[in-house]
XYZ file of C-alpha atoms in Angstrom:
460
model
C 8.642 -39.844 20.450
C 7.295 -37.976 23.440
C 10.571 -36.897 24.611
C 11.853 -35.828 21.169
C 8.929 -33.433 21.077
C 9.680 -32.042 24.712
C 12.976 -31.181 23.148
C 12.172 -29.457 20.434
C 9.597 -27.110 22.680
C 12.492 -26.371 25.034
C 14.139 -24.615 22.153
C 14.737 -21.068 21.357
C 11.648 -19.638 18.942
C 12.745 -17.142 16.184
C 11.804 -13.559 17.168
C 11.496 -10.249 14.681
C 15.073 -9.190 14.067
C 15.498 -5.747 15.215
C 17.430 -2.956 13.457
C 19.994 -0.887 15.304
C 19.375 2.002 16.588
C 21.801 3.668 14.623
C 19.797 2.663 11.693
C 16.875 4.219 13.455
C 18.198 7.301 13.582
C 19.276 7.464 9.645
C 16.250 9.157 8.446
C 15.964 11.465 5.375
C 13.686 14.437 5.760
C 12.615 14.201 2.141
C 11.652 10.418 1.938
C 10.009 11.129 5.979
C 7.846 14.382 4.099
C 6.947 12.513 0.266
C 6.496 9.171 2.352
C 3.544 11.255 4.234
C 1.852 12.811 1.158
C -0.850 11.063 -0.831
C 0.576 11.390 -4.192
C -2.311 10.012 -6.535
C -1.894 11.821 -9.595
C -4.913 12.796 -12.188
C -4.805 9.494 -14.256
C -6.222 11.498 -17.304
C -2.612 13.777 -17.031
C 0.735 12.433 -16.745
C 2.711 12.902 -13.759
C 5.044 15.518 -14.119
C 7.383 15.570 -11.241
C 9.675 18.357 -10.771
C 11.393 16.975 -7.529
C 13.792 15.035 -8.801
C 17.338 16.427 -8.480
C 19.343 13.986 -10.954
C 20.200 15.949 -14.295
C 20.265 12.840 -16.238
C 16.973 11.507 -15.442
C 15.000 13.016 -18.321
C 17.487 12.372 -20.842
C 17.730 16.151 -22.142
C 21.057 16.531 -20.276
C 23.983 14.381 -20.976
C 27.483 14.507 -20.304
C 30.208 14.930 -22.726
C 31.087 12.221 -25.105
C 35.135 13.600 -23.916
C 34.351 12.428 -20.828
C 33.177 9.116 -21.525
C 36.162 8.059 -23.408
C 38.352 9.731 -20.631
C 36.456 6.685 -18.071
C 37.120 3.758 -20.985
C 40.229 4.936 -21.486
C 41.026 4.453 -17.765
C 39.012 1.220 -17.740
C 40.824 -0.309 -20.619
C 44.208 0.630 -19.216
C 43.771 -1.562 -16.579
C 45.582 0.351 -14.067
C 42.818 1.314 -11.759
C 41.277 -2.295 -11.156
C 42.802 -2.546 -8.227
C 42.566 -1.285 -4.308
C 43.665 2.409 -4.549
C 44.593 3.936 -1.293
C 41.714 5.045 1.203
C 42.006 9.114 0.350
C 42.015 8.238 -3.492
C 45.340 7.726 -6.198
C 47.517 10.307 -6.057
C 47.651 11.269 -9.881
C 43.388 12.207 -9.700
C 44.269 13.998 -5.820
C 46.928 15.545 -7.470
C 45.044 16.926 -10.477
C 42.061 17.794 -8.704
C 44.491 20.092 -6.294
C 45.448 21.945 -9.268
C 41.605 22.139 -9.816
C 40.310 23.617 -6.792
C 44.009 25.918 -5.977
C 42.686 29.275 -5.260
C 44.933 32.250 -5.504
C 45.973 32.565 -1.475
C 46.114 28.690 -1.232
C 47.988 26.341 -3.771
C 47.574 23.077 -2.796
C 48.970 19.583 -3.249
C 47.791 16.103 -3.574
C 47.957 16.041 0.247
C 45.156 18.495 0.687
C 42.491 16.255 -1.600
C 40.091 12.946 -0.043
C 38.200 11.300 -3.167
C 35.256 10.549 -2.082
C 32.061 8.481 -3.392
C 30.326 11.316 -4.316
C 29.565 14.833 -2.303
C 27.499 13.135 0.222
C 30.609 10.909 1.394
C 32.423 13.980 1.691
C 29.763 15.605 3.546
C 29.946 13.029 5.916
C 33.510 12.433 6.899
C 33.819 16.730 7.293
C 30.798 16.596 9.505
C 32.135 13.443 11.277
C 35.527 14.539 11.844
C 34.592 18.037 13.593
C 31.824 16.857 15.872
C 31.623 14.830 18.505
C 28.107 13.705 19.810
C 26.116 16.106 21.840
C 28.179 19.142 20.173
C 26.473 20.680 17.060
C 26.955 22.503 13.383
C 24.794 25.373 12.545
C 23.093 24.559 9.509
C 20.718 27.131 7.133
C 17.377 26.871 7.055
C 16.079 26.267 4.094
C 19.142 23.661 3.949
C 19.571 20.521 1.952
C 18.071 17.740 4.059
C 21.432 15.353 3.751
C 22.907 17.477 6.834
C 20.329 16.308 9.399
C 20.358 12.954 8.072
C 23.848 13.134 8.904
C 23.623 14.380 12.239
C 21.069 12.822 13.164
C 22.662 9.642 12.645
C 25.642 10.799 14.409
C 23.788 11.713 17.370
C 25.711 15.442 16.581
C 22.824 18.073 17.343
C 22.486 20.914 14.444
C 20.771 24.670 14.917
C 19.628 26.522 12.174
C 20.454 29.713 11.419
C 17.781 31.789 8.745
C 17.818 32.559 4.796
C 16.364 35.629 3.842
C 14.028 35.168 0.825
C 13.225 39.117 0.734
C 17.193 39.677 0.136
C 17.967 36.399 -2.584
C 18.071 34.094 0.097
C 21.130 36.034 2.004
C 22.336 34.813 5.018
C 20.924 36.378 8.346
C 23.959 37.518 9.664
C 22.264 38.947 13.457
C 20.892 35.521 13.770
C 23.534 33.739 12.501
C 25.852 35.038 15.637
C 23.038 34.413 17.867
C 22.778 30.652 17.699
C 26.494 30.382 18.120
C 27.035 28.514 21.555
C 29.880 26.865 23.719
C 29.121 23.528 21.993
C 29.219 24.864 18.014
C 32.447 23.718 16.475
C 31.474 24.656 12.631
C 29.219 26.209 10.208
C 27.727 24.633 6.926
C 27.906 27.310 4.157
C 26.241 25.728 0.902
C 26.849 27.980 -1.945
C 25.460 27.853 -5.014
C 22.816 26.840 -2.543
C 19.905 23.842 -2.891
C 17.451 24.177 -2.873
C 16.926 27.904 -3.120
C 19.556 28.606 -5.695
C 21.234 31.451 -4.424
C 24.488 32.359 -5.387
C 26.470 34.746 -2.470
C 28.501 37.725 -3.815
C 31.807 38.324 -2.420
C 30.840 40.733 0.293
C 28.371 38.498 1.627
C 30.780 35.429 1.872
C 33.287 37.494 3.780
C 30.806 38.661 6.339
C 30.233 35.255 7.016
C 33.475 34.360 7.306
C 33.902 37.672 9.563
C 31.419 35.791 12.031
C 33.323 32.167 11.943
C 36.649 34.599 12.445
C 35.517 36.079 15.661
C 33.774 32.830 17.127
C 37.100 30.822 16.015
C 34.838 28.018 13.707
C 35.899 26.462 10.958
C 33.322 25.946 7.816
C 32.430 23.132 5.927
C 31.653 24.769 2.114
C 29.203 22.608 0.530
C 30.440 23.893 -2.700
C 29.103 21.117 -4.971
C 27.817 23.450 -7.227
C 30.691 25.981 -8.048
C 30.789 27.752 -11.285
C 26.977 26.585 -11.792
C 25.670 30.245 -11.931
C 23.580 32.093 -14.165
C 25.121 35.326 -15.656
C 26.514 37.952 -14.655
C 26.244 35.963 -10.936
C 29.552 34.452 -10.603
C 30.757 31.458 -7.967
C 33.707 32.253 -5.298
C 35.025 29.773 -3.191
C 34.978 30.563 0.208
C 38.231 29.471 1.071
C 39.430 32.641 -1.451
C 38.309 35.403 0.104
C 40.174 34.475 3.978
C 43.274 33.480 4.961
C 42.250 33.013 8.265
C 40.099 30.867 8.870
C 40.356 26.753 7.940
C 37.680 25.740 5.667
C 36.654 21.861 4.101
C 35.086 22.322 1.016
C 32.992 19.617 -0.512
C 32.674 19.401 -4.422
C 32.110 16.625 -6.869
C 31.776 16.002 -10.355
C 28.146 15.271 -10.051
C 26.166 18.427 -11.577
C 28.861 20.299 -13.009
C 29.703 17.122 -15.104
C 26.124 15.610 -15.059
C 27.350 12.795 -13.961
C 25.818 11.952 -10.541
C 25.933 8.006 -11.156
C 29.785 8.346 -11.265
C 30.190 8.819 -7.173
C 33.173 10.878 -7.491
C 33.438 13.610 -4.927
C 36.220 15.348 -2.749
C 36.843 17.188 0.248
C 39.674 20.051 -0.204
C 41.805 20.802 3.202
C 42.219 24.977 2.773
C 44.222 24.750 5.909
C 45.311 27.961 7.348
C 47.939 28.050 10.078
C 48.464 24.103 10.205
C 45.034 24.359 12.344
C 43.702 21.607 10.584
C 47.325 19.611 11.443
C 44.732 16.804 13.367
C 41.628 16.622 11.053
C 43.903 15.740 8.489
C 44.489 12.361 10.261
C 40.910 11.931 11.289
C 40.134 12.559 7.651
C 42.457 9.964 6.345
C 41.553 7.838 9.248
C 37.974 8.025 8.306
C 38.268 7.103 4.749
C 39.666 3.961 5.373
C 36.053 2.727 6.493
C 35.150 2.608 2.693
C 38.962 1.984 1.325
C 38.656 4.881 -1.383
C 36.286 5.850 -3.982
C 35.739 4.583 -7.455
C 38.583 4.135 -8.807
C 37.889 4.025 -12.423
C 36.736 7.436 -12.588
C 39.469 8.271 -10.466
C 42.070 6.797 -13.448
C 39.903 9.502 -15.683
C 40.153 12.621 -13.258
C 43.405 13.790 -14.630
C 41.565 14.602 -18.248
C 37.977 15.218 -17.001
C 39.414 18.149 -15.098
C 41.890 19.765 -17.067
C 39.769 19.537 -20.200
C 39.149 23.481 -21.031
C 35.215 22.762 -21.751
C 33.198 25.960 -21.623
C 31.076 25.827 -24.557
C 29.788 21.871 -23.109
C 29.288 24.109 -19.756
C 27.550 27.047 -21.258
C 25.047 25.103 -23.156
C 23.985 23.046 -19.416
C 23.607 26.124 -17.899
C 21.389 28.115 -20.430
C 18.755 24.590 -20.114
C 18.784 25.348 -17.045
C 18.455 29.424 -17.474
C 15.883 29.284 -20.266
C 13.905 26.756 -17.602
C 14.258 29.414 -14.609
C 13.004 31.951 -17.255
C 9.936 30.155 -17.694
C 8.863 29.567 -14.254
C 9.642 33.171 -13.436
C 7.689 34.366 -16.149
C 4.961 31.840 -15.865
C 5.024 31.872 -12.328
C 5.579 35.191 -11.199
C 2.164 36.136 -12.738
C 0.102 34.095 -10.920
C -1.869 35.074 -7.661
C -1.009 33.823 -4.543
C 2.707 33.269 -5.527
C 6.079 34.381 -4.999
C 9.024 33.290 -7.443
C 12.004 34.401 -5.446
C 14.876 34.895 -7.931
C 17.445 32.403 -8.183
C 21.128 33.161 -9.578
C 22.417 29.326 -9.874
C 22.231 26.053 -9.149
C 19.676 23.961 -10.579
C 16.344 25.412 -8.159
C 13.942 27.603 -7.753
C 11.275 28.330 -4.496
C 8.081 29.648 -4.996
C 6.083 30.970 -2.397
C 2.495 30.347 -1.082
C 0.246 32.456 0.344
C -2.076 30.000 1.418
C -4.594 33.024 2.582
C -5.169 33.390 -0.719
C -5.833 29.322 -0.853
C -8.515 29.078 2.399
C -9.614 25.501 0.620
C -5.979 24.243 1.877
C -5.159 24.051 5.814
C -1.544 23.548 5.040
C 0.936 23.608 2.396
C 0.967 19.729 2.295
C -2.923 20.081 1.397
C -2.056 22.375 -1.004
C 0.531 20.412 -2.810
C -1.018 17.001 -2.540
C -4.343 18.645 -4.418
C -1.826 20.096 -6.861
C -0.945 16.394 -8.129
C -4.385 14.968 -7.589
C -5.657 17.507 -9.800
C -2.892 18.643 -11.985
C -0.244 15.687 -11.597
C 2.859 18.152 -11.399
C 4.533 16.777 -8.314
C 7.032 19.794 -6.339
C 8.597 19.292 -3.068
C 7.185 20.966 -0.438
C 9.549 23.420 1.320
C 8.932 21.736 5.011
C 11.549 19.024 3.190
C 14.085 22.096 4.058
C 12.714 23.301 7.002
C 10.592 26.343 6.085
C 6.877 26.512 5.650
C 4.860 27.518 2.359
C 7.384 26.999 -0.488
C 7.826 24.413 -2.871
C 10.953 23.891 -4.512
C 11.024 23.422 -8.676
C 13.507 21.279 -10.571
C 14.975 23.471 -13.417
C 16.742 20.696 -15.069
C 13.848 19.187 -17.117
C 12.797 19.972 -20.867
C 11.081 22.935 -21.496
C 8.482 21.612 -23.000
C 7.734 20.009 -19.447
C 8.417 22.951 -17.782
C 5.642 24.742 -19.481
C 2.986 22.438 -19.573
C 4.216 22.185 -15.630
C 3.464 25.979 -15.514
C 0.673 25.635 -17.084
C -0.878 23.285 -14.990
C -0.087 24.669 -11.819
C -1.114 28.735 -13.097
C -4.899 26.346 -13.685
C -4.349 25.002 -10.466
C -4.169 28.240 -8.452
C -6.868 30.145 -10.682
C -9.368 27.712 -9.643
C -8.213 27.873 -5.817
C -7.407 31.503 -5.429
C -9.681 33.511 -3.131
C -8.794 37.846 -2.995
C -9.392 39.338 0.105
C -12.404 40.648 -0.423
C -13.962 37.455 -1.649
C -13.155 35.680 1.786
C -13.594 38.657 4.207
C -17.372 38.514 2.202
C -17.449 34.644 2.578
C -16.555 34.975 6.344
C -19.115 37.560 7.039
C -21.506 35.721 5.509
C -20.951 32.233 7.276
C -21.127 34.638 10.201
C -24.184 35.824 9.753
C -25.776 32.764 9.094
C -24.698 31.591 12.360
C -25.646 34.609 14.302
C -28.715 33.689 12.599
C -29.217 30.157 13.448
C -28.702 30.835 17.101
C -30.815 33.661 17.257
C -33.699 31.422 15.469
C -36.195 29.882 18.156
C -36.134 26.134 17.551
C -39.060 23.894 18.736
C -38.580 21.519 21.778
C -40.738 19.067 22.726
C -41.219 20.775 26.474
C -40.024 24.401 25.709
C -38.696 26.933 23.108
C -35.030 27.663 22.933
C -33.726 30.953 21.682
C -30.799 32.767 22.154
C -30.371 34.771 25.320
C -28.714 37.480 26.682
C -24.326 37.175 25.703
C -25.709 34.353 23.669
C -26.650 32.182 26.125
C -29.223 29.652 25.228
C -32.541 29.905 27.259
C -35.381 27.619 27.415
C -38.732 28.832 27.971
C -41.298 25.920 29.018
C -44.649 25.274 27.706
């Protein structure tokens, strides 16, 4: 008996498994940010969070019912139960090639990857450029997914600056500054998240006009194309040059509001055959996943060629009539800054937390705003800039009102002018000027203020 239980001492113990480093490094700045914040809402007001960037998940947006029978239809054919190959069937590549064909570039089934979603897509063009220790030049504000990306790649990223004074326009000076030996592309997202800018021809050439002369391809998160609010109108990068190589990344996910669907795409605009080996690491890197959803891929060939304007026109004025509100709403209250927004489904405000001396940071600013007011907005830091906070424009108006409402409450009760906290300051200094200068009673000596402030002590 003694010797069994020698043996069983001599064995291995089980230690904590330990994740990989890999896994370590696949971090999203958003969940790192809203995992940080204390979010205890008002429990006498329900939480109304505008953060949430899923057009279905209130209910007031829905796809079309054409759309939905275009998916059972596929489902009850039975032909797309199966494996499809890695970069997606050829009849949905094929379709979405007529799709996305711009007037200098007509392309063919062999320029379309389906991909699970945007993201994927995002991914593999990322992946495929960059080796480790070489880096992309992201914006800043950017969507977070790109240094989640990287980061887990071990593929370093520099940001180059938004303008919010000039709708969120690219810095073009600073833009050709950060450009280095070790840059091999640039992320355009446009319509952009989270700041909902939408870039006018002449701006998306100038950009290209920098990639051109620096010899970088561009990766055009264009997930949001044709998602603009009138008279803006979307332009697909890889239209306006014929020059310079361009992935774009698109999906059926807010166009279609159907995010749930994982349906995405990258589109090869290939110029000069320079993409001739990125094609193969493309196709090479699908096969990790062995192709998309095919059910919805069965479906592509009559989701996109269905001529569906008036379902698009009525998404996009929600979202317009939304903007409209928070703009109006908004843009009158004290201490903020609506910066205009021509598409996508966002909108940054501005916070001039001078105005706000109660707050130390725009964390402690936002955090009050859902202890007190339960309306829950990202905070901009989520995108790498200080003092914004992003709204949601998808929601019901209703929401967004009583939202507005609650916030415009929120900063009237905060707010401080100028004048108020200049006074305030003077004040507090004054009553320390007179504190120091007032003797105060020792037990062996007197102690006043001396000369520069010094404190004497004068003995008994």
């Amino acid at each position: 008996m003694e010797k069994q239980e020698n043996n069983n001492s001599s064995k291995p113990q089980w230690r904590q498994i330990k994740s990989s480093d890999s896994s370590k490094r696949c971090i999203n700045p958003i969940r790192r940010m809203v995992d940080q914040m204390v979010i205890k809402p008002n429990p006498s007001k329900k939480l109304l969070p505008l953060t949430i960037g899923d057009p279905t998940v209130y209910g007031n947006l829905m796809t079309d019912d054409y759309y939905v029978e275009a998916v059972v239809e596929s489902v009850k054919s039975h032909k797309f139960n199966g494996y499809a190959p890695a970069v997606g069937h050829e009849v949905a590549r094929k379709s979405l090639a007529e799709y996305c064909s711009v007037p200098n570039s007509t392309l063919t089934a062999k320029d379309i990857i389906i991909t699970s979603g945007c993201s994927q897509a995002l991914d593999m063009c990322i992946n495929v450029l960059v080796n480790p220790g070489e880096n992309i030049l992201i914006s800043r504000p950017s969507f977070p997914l790109y240094i989640t990306i990287c980061e887990h790649l071990g593929i370093d990223y520099k940001y180059y600056d938004l303008m919010p004074d000039r709708e969120w326009e690219v810095n073009l000076r600073h833009l050709e500054s950060v450009i280095d030996s070790k840059t091999r592309a640039i992320v355009v997202n446009n319509p952009n998240n989270p700041c909902g800018s939408v870039y006018s021809p002449s701006h998306l050439k100038a950009i290209l006009a920098v990639a051109e002369r620096h010899r970088l391809p561009i990766i055009a998160d264009e997930v949001y194309a044709d998602f603009t609010f009138l008279p803006n109108q979307f332009h697909y990068l890889a239209s306006l040059t014929d020059k310079v190589p361009v992935l774009s990344c698109g999906a059926l996910t807010k166009k279609f509001i159907v995010p749930g669907w994982r349906l995405g795409w990258i589109t090869i605009y290939d110029r000069n055959n320079l993409f001739h080996e990125v094609r193969q690491g493309l196709n090479d890197l699908a096969t990790k996943t062995i192709g998309a959803n095919t059910l919805v891929q069965g479906a592509i060939p009559k989701i996109v060629s269905y001529d569906n304007q008036p379902f698009f026109d009525s998404i996009i004025s929600t979202v317009v009539r939304n903007y409209s509100c928070v703009k109006r709403m908004l843009g009158k209250v004290p201490g903020l800054n609506v910066v205009p927004a021509m598409g996508a489904m966002y909108v940054m405000v501005h916070v001039d937390l001078k105005r706000f001396p109660k707050f130390a940071s725009n964390d402690e600013f936002l955090t009050a705003m859902i202890s007190e007011e339960s309306v829950f907005c990202l905070p901009s830091e989520c995108f790498g800039i200080e003092n914004y906070f992003r709204v949601v424009l998808t929601t019901p108006e209703e929401k967004t009102r009583e939202a507005c409402q609650r916030i415009q409450s929120f900063c009237e009760k905060h707010y401080r002018c100028l004048e108020d906290i200049v006074e305030e300051e003077l004040t507090s200094s004054q009553q320390l000027e007179s504190l120091i200068l007032q003797p105060v009673n020792c037990r062996n000596g007197v102690t006043a203020a001396g000369e520069n402030g010094k404190t004497v002590v004068a003995t008994k």
